Tab-separated table of C-alpha atoms and ligand atoms in Angstrom:
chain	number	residue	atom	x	y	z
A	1	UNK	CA	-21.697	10.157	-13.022
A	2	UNK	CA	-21.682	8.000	-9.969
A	3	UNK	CA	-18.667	6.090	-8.749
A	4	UNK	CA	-18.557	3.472	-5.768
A	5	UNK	CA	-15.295	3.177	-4.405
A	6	UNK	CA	-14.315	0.156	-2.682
A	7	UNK	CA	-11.829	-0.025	0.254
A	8	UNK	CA	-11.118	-2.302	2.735
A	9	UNK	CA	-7.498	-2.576	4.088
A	10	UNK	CA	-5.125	0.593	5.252
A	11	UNK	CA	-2.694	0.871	2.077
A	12	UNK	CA	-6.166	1.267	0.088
A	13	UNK	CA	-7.445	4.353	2.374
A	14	UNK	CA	-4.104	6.572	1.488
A	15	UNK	CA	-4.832	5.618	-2.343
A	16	UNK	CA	-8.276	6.438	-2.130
A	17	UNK	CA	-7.271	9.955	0.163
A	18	UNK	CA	-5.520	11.105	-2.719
A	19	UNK	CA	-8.798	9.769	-5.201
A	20	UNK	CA	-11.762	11.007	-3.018
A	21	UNK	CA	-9.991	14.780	-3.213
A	22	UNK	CA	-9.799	14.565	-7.109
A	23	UNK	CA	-13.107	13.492	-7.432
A	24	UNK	CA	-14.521	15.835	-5.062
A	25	UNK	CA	-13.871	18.395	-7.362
A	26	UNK	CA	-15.756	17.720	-10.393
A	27	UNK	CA	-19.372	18.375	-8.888
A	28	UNK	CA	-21.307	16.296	-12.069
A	29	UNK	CA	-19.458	12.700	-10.201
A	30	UNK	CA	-21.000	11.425	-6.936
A	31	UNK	CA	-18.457	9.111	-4.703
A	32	UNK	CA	-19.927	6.260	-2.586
A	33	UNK	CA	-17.144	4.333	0.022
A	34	UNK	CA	-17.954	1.011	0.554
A	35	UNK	CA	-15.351	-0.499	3.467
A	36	UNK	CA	-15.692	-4.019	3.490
A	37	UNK	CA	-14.130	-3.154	7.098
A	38	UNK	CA	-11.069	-5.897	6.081
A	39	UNK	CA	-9.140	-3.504	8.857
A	40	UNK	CA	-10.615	-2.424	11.489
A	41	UNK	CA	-8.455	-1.564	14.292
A	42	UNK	CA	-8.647	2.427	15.060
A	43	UNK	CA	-5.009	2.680	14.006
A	44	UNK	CA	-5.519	0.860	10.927
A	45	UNK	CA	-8.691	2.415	10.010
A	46	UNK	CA	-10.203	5.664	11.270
A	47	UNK	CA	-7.082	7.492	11.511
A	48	UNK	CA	-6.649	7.529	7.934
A	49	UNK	CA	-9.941	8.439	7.278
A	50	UNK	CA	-9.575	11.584	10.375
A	51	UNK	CA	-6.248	12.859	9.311
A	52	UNK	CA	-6.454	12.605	5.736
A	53	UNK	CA	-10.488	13.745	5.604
A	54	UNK	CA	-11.491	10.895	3.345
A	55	UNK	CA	-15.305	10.956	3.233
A	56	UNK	CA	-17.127	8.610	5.384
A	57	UNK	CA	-18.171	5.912	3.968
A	58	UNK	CA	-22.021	5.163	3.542
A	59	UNK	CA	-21.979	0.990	3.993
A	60	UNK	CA	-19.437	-0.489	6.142
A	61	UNK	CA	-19.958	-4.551	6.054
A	62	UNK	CA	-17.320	-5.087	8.590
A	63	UNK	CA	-16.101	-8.265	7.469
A	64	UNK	CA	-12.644	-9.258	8.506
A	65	UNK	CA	-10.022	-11.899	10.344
A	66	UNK	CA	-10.807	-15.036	8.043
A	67	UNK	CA	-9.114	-17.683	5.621
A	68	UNK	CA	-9.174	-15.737	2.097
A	69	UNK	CA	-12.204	-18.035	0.607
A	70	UNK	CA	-14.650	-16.992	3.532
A	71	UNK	CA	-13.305	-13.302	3.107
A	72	UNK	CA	-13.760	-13.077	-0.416
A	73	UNK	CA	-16.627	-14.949	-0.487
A	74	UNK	CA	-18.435	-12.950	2.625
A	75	UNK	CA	-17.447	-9.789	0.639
A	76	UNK	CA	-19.157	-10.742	-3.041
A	77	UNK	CA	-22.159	-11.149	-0.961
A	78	UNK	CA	-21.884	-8.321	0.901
A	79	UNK	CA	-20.630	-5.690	-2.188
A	80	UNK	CA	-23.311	-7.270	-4.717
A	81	UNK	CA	-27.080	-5.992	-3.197
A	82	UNK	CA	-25.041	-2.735	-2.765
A	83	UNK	CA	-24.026	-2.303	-6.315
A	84	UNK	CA	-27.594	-3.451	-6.956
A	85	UNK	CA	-29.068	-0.384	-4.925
A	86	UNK	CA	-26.903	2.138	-5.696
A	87	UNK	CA	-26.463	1.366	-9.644
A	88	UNK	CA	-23.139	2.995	-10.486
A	89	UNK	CA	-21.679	3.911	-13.592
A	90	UNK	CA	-17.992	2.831	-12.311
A	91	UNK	CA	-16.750	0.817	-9.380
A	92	UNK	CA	-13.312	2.015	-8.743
A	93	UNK	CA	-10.848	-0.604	-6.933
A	94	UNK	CA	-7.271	-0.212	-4.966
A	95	UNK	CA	-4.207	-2.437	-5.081
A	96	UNK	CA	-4.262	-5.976	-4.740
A	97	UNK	CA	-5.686	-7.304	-1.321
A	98	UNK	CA	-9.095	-9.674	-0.911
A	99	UNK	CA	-11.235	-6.166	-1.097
A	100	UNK	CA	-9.993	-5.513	-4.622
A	101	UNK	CA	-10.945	-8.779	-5.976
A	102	UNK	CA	-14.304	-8.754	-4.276
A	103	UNK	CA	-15.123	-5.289	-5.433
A	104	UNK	CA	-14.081	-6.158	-8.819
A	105	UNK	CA	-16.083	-9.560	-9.141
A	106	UNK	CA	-19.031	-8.047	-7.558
A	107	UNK	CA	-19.241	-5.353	-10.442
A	108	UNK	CA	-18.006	-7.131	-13.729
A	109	UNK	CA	-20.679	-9.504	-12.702
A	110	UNK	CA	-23.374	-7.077	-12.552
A	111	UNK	CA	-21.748	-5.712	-15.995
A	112	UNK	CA	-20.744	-2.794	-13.948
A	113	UNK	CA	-17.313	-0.664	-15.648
A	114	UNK	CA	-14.480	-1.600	-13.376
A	115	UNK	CA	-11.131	0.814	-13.070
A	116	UNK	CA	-8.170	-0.946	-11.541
A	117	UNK	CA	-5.854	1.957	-9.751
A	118	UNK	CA	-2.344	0.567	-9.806
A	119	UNK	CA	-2.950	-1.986	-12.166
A	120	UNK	CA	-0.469	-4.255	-14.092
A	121	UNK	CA	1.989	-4.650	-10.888
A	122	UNK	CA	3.618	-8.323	-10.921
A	123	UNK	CA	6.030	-10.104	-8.115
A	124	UNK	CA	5.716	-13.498	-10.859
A	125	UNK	CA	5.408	-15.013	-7.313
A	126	UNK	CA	1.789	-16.706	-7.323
A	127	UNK	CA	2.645	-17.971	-3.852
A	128	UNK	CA	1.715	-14.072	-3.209
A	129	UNK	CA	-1.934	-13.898	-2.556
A	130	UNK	CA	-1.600	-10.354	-3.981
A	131	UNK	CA	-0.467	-11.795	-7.010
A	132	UNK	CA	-3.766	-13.455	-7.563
A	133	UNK	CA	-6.006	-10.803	-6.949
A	134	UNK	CA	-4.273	-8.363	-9.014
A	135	UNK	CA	-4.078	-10.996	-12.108
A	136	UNK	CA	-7.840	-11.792	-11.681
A	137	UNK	CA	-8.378	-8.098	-11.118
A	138	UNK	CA	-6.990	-6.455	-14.305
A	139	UNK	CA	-8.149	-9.328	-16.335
A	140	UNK	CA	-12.171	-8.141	-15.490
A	141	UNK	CA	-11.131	-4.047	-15.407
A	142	UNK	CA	-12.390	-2.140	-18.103
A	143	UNK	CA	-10.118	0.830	-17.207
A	144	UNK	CA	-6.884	0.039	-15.784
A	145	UNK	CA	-4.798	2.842	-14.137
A	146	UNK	CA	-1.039	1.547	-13.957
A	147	UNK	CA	1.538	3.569	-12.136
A	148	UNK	CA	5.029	2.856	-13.796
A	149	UNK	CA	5.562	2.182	-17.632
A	150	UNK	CA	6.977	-1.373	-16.139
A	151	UNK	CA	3.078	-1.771	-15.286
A	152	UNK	CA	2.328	-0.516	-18.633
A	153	UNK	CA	4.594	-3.547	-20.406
A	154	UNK	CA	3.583	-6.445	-17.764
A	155	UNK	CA	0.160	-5.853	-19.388
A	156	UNK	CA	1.197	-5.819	-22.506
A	157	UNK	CA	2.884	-9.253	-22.077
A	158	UNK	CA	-0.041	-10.740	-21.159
A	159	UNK	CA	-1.590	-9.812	-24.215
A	160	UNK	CA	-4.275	-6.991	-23.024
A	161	UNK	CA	-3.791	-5.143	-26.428
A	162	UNK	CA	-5.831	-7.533	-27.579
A	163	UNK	CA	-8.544	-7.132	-25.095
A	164	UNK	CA	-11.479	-4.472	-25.157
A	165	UNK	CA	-10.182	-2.915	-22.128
A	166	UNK	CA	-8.090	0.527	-21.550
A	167	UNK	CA	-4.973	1.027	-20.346
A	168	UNK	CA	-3.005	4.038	-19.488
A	169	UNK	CA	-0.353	4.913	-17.359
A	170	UNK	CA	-1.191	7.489	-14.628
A	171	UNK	CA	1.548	7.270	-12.124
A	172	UNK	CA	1.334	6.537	-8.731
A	173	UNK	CA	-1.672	7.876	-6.336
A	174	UNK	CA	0.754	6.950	-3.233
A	175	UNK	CA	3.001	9.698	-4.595
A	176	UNK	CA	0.413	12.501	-4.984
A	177	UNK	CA	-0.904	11.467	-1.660
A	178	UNK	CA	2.865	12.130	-0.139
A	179	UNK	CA	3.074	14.999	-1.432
A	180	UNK	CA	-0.292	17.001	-0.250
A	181	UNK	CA	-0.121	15.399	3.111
A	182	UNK	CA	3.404	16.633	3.809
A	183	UNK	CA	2.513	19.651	3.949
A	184	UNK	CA	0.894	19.151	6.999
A	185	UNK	CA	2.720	16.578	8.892
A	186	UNK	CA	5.148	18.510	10.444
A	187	UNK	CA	2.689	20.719	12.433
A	188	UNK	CA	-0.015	17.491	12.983
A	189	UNK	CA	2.390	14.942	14.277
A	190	UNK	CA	4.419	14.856	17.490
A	191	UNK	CA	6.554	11.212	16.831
A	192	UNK	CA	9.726	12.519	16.576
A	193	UNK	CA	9.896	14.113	20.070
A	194	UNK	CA	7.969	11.489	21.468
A	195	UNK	CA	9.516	8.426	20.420
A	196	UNK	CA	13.363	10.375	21.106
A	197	UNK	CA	14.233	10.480	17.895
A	198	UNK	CA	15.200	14.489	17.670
A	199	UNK	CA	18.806	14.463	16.008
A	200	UNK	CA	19.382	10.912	15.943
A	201	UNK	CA	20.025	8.594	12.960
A	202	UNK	CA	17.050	5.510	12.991
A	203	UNK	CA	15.936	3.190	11.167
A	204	UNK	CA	12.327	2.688	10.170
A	205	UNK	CA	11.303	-0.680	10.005
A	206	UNK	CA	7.849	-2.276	8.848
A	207	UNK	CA	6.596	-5.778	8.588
A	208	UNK	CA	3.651	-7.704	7.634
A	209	UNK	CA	3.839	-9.530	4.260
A	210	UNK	CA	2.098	-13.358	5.212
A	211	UNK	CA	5.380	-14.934	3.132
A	212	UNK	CA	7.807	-13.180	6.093
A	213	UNK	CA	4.884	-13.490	8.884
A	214	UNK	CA	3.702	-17.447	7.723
A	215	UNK	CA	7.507	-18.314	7.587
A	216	UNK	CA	9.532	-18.720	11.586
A	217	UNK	CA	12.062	-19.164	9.827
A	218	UNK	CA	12.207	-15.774	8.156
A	219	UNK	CA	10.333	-13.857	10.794
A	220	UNK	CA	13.308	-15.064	12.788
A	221	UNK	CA	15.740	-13.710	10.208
A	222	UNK	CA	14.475	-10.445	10.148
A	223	UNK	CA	13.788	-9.864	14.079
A	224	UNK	CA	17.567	-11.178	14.370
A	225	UNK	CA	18.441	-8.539	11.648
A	226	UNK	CA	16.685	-5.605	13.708
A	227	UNK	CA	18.437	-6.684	16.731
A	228	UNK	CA	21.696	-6.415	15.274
A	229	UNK	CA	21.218	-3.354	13.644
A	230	UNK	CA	19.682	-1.611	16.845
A	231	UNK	CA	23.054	-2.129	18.291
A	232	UNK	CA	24.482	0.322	16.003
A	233	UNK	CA	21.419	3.043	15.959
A	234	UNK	CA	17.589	3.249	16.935
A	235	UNK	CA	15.341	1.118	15.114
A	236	UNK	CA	11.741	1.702	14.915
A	237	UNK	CA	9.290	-0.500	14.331
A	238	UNK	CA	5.596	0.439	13.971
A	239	UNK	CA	4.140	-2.929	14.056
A	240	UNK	CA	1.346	-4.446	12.477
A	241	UNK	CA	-0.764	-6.745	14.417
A	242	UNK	CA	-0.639	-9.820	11.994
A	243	UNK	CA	2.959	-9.744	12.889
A	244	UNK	CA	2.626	-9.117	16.389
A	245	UNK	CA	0.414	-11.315	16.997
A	246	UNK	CA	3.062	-13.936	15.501
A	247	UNK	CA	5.903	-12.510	16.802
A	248	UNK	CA	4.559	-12.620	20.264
A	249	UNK	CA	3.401	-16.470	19.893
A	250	UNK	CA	6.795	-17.290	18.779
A	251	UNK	CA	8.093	-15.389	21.580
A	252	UNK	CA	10.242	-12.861	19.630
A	253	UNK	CA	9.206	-9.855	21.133
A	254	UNK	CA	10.463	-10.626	24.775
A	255	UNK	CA	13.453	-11.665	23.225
A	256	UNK	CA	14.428	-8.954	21.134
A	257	UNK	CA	13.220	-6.350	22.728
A	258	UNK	CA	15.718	-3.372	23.935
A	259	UNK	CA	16.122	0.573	24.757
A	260	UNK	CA	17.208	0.583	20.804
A	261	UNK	CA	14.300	-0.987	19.160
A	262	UNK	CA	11.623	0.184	19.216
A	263	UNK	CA	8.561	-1.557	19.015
A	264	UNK	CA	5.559	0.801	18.469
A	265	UNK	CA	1.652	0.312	17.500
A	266	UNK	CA	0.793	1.101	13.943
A	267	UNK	CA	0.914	4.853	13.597
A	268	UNK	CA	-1.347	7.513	11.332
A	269	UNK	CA	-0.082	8.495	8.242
A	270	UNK	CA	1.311	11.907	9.065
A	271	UNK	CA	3.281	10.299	12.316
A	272	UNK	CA	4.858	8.089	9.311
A	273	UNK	CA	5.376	10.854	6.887
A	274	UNK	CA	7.452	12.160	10.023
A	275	UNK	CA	9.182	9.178	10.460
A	276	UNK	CA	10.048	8.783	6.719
A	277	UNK	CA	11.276	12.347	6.457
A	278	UNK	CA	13.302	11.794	9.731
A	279	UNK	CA	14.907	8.244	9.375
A	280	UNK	CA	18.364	7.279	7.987
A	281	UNK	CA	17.085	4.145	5.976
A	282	UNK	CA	13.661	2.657	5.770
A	283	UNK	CA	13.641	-1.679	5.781
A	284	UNK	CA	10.093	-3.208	4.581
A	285	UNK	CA	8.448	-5.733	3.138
A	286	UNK	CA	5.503	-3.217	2.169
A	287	UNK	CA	4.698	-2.458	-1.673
A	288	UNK	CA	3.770	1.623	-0.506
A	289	UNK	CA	6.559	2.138	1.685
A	290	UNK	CA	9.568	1.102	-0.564
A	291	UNK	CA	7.876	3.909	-2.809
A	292	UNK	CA	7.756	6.236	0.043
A	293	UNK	CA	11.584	5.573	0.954
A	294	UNK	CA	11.980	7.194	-2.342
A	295	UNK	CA	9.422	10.143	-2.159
A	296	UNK	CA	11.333	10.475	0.799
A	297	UNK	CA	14.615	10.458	-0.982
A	298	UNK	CA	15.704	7.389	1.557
A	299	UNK	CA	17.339	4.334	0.815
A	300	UNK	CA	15.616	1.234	1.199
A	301	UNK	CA	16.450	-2.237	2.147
A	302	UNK	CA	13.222	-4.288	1.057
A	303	UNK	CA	12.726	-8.006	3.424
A	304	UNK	CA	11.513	-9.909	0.143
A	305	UNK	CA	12.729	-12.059	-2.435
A	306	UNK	CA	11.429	-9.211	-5.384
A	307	UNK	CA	9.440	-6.531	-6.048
A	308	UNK	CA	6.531	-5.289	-8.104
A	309	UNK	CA	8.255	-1.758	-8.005
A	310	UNK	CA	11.487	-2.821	-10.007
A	311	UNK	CA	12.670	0.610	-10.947
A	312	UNK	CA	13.509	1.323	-7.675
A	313	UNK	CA	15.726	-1.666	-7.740
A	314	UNK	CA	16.833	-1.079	-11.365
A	315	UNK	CA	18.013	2.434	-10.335
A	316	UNK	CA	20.010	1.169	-6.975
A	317	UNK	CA	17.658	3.215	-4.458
A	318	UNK	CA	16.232	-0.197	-3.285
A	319	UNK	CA	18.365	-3.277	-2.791
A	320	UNK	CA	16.333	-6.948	-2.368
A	321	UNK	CA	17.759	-8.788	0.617
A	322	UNK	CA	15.435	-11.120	1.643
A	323	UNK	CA	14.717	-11.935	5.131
A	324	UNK	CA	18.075	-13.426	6.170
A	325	UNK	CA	19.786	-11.591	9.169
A	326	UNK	CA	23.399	-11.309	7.301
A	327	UNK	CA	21.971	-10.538	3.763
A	328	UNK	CA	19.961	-7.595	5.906
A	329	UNK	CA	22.351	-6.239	8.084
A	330	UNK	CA	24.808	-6.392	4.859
A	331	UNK	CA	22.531	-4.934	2.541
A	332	UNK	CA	21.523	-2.229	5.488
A	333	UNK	CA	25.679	-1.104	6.009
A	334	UNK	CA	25.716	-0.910	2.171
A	335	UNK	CA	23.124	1.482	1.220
A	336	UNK	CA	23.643	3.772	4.091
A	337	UNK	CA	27.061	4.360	2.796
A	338	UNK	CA	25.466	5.704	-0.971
A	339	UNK	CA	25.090	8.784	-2.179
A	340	UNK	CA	21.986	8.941	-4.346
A	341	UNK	CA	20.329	11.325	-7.124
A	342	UNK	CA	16.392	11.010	-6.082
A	343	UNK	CA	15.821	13.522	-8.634
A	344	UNK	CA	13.911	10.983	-11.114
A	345	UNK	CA	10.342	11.309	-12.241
A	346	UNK	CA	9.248	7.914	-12.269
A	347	UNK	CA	5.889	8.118	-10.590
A	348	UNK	CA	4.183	10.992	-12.818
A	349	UNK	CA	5.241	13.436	-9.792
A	350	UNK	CA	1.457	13.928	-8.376
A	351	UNK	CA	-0.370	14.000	-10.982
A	352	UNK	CA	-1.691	10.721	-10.481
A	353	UNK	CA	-4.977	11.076	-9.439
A	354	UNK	CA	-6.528	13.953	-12.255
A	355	UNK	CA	-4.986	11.650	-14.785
A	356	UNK	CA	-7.379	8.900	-13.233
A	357	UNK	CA	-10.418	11.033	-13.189
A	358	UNK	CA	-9.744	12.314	-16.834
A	359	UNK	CA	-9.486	9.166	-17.973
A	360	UNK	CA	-12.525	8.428	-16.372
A	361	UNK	CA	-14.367	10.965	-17.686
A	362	UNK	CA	-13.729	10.836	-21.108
A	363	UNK	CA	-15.063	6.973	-21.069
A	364	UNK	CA	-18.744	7.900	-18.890
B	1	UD1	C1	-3.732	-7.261	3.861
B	1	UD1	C2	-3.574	-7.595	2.382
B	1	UD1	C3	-2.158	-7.263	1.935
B	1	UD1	C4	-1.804	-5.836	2.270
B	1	UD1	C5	-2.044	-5.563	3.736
B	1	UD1	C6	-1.831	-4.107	4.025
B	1	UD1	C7	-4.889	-9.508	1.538
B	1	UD1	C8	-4.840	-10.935	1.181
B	1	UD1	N1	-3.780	-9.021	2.132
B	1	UD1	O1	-2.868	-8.107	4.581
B	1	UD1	O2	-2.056	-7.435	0.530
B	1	UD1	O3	-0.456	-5.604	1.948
B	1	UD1	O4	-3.405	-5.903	4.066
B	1	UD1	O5	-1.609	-3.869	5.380
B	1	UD1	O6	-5.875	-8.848	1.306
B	1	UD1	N2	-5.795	-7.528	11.885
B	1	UD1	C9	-6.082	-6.909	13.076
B	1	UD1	N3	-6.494	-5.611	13.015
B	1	UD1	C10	-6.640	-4.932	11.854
B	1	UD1	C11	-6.322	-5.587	10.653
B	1	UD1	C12	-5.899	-6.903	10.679
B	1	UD1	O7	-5.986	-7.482	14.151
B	1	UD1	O8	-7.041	-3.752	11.865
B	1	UD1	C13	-5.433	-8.957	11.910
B	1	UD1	C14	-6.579	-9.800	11.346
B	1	UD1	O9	-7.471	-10.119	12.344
B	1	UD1	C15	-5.858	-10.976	10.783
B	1	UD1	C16	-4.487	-10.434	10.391
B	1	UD1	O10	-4.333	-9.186	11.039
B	1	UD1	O11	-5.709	-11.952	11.758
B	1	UD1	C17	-4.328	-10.287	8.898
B	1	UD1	O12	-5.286	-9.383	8.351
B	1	UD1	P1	-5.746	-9.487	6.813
B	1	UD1	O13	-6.578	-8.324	6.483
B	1	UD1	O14	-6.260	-10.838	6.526
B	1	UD1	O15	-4.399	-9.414	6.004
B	1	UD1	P2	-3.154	-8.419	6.103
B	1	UD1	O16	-1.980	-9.209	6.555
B	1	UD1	O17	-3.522	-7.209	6.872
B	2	UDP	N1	1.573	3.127	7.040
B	2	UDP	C1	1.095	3.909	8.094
B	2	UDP	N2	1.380	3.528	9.368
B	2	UDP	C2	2.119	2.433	9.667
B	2	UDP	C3	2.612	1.645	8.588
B	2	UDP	C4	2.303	2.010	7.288
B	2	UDP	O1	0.436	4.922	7.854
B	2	UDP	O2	2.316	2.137	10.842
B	2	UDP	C5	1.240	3.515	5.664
B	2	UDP	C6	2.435	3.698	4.778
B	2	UDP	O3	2.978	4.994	4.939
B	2	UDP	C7	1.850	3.460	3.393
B	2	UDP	C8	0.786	2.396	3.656
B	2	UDP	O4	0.526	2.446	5.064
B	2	UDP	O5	1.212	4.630	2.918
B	2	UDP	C9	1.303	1.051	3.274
B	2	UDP	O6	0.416	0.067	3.724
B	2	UDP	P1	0.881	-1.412	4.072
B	2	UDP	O7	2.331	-1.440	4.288
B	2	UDP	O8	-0.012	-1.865	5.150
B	2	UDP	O9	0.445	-2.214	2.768
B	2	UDP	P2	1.102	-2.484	1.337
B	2	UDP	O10	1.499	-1.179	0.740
B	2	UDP	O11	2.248	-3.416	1.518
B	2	UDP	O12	0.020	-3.170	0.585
């Protein structure tokens, strides 16, 4: 059985880590990676692929930095003659950015078996470009993978009983991937020391969502926020370089910047399993990392208006506060001063990935 695997943008190379080392092995199913090279940037990129040993991929169409039309577009046209040439039996897809869709489109086209890992997630915000992509994606999958029963139900609201397509809940690939990689983080990364953080309460900050980058307004909000909470404790900030490219053109860098917060260039994934282990309270606006917070068994203050992962929310171990600076800082004082039971199997506890590959393998 052959699968191609498409990837593109960093939260789809820890997905497909945890995938690639399922799949590897069952010697009767071939893997080929196709990165449609959506991020690029060594610290974005190839450090995923060199710390977590993901096979290399064999085509790399290095298409990137455009409106979402021209991206999608460039990738159909890139993914198809692939598919074409390389005939597989599945193409498996990640998540819910522009490589997803285009990996998806490009097969059901070709009448190719998609599988949709972490299918049937909804924010019921279509302002979200993720929201389209993952709507459009599970409606052409043939096998969709969903990690939380809420997945499971948003699917079955939208009536896909009644479509010929399959869907199963398999938990979360983002959890099995925590869990195999921590074992090695401690001895592979060096942040803690470096960065000063050794016996000190932080915070762990990330940013990048385009409805918090796109917006001054709330970028504003939540720089303000971090400010304000760095007077109090450290405050790290590994940031992405949509948002620091903005931040920097609206000047809030220079601004902001102190001894406190720290502003830091994207880091591998075992310098963040570090920081996740290490930090007080993790604030994002990321889908993976508000899951993390809780593989992590920290608190987490998400920057966004809702959630795909409601149970988190639902069980008080994440708390929504948008991206005003009072509603943050507020919602930050509050959940450090919890006590919380992380002992709750929501995610299928890292099993994820064989689940996907049985599943898989009982439809070739
Ligand atoms: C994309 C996904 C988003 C996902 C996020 C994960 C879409 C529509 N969005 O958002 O769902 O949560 O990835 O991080 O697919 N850039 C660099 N270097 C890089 C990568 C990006 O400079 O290595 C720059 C690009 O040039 C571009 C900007 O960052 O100007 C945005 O990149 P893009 O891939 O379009 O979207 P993300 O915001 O990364
Ligand atoms: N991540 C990382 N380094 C960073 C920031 C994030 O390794 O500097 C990891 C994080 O641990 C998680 C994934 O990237 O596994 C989440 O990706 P991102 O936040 O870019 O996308 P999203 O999950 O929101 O789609």
């Amino acid at each position: 059985m052959k699968i191609v695997t498409i990837v593109g943008a960093r939260p789809q190379f820890i997905k497909a880590a945890a995938v690639s080392r399922e799949i590897a092995r069952h010697p009767d199913v071939t893997e080929i990676i196709v990165h449609t090279g959506q991020h690029f940037d060594k610290n974005m990129s190839d450090v995923f692929f060199e710390e977590m040993q993901i096979p290399t991929p064999r085509y790399h169409l290095n298409i990137n930095s455009m409106n979402h039309g021209a991206m999608t577009g460039k990738m159909l046209e890139g993914i198809e003659p692939i598919l074409l040439k390389e005939k597989p039996d599945f193409v498996m897809v990640y998540g819910d950015t522009n490589s997803t869709l285009a990996g998806a489109l490009a097969a059901k086209k070709l009448h190719i078996r998609v599988v949709h890992v972490e299918a049937g997630l909804r924010s019921f915000n279509m302002q979200m470009p993720e929201e389209i992509n993952r709507i459009l994606t599970d409606r052409i999958s043939d096998i969709l993978c969903c990690p939380t029963d809420k997945a499971v139900e948003n699917l079955k609201q939208e009536g896909f009983e009644h479509f010929p397509s399959k869907v199963i809940k398999t938990g979360d690939v983002m959890q099995d991937a925590s869990l195999y990689y921590n074992t090695f983080s401690a001895d592979k990364s060096a942040i803690i020391n470096d960065l000063g953080l050794a016996g000190q309460d932080f915070t762990l900050c990330t940013i990048h969502r385009a409805e918090n980058t796109d917006d001054p307004e709330r970028l504003s909000g939540i720089f303000a926020a971090l400010h304000e909470i760095s007077l109090e404790m450290k405050v790290v900030l590994p940031l992405h370089p949509r948002t620091r490219k903005i931040a920097v053109t609206l000047g809030l860098i220079p601004e902001l910047i102190n001894s406190q917060l720290l502003i830091v260039p994207p880091v591998g994934y075992f310098d963040m399993i570090e920081l996740l282990k290490n930090t007080r309270i993790v604030l994002t606006d990321s889908g993976g990392v508000q899951k993390e917070a809780f593989f992590f068994l920290k608190p987490c203050v998400t920057l966004r208006d809702e959630t795909e992962w409601v149970e988190l929310v639902d069980k008080g171990f994440n708390a929504l506060a948008g991206a005003g600076k009072d509603k943050i800082t507020n919602a930050c004082s509050e959940m450090k001063g919890k006590q919380f039971d992380f002992n709750v199997d929501m995610y299928g506890s890292g099993r994820a990935s064989k689940n996907i590959i049985e599943a898989i393998t009982e439809h070739r």
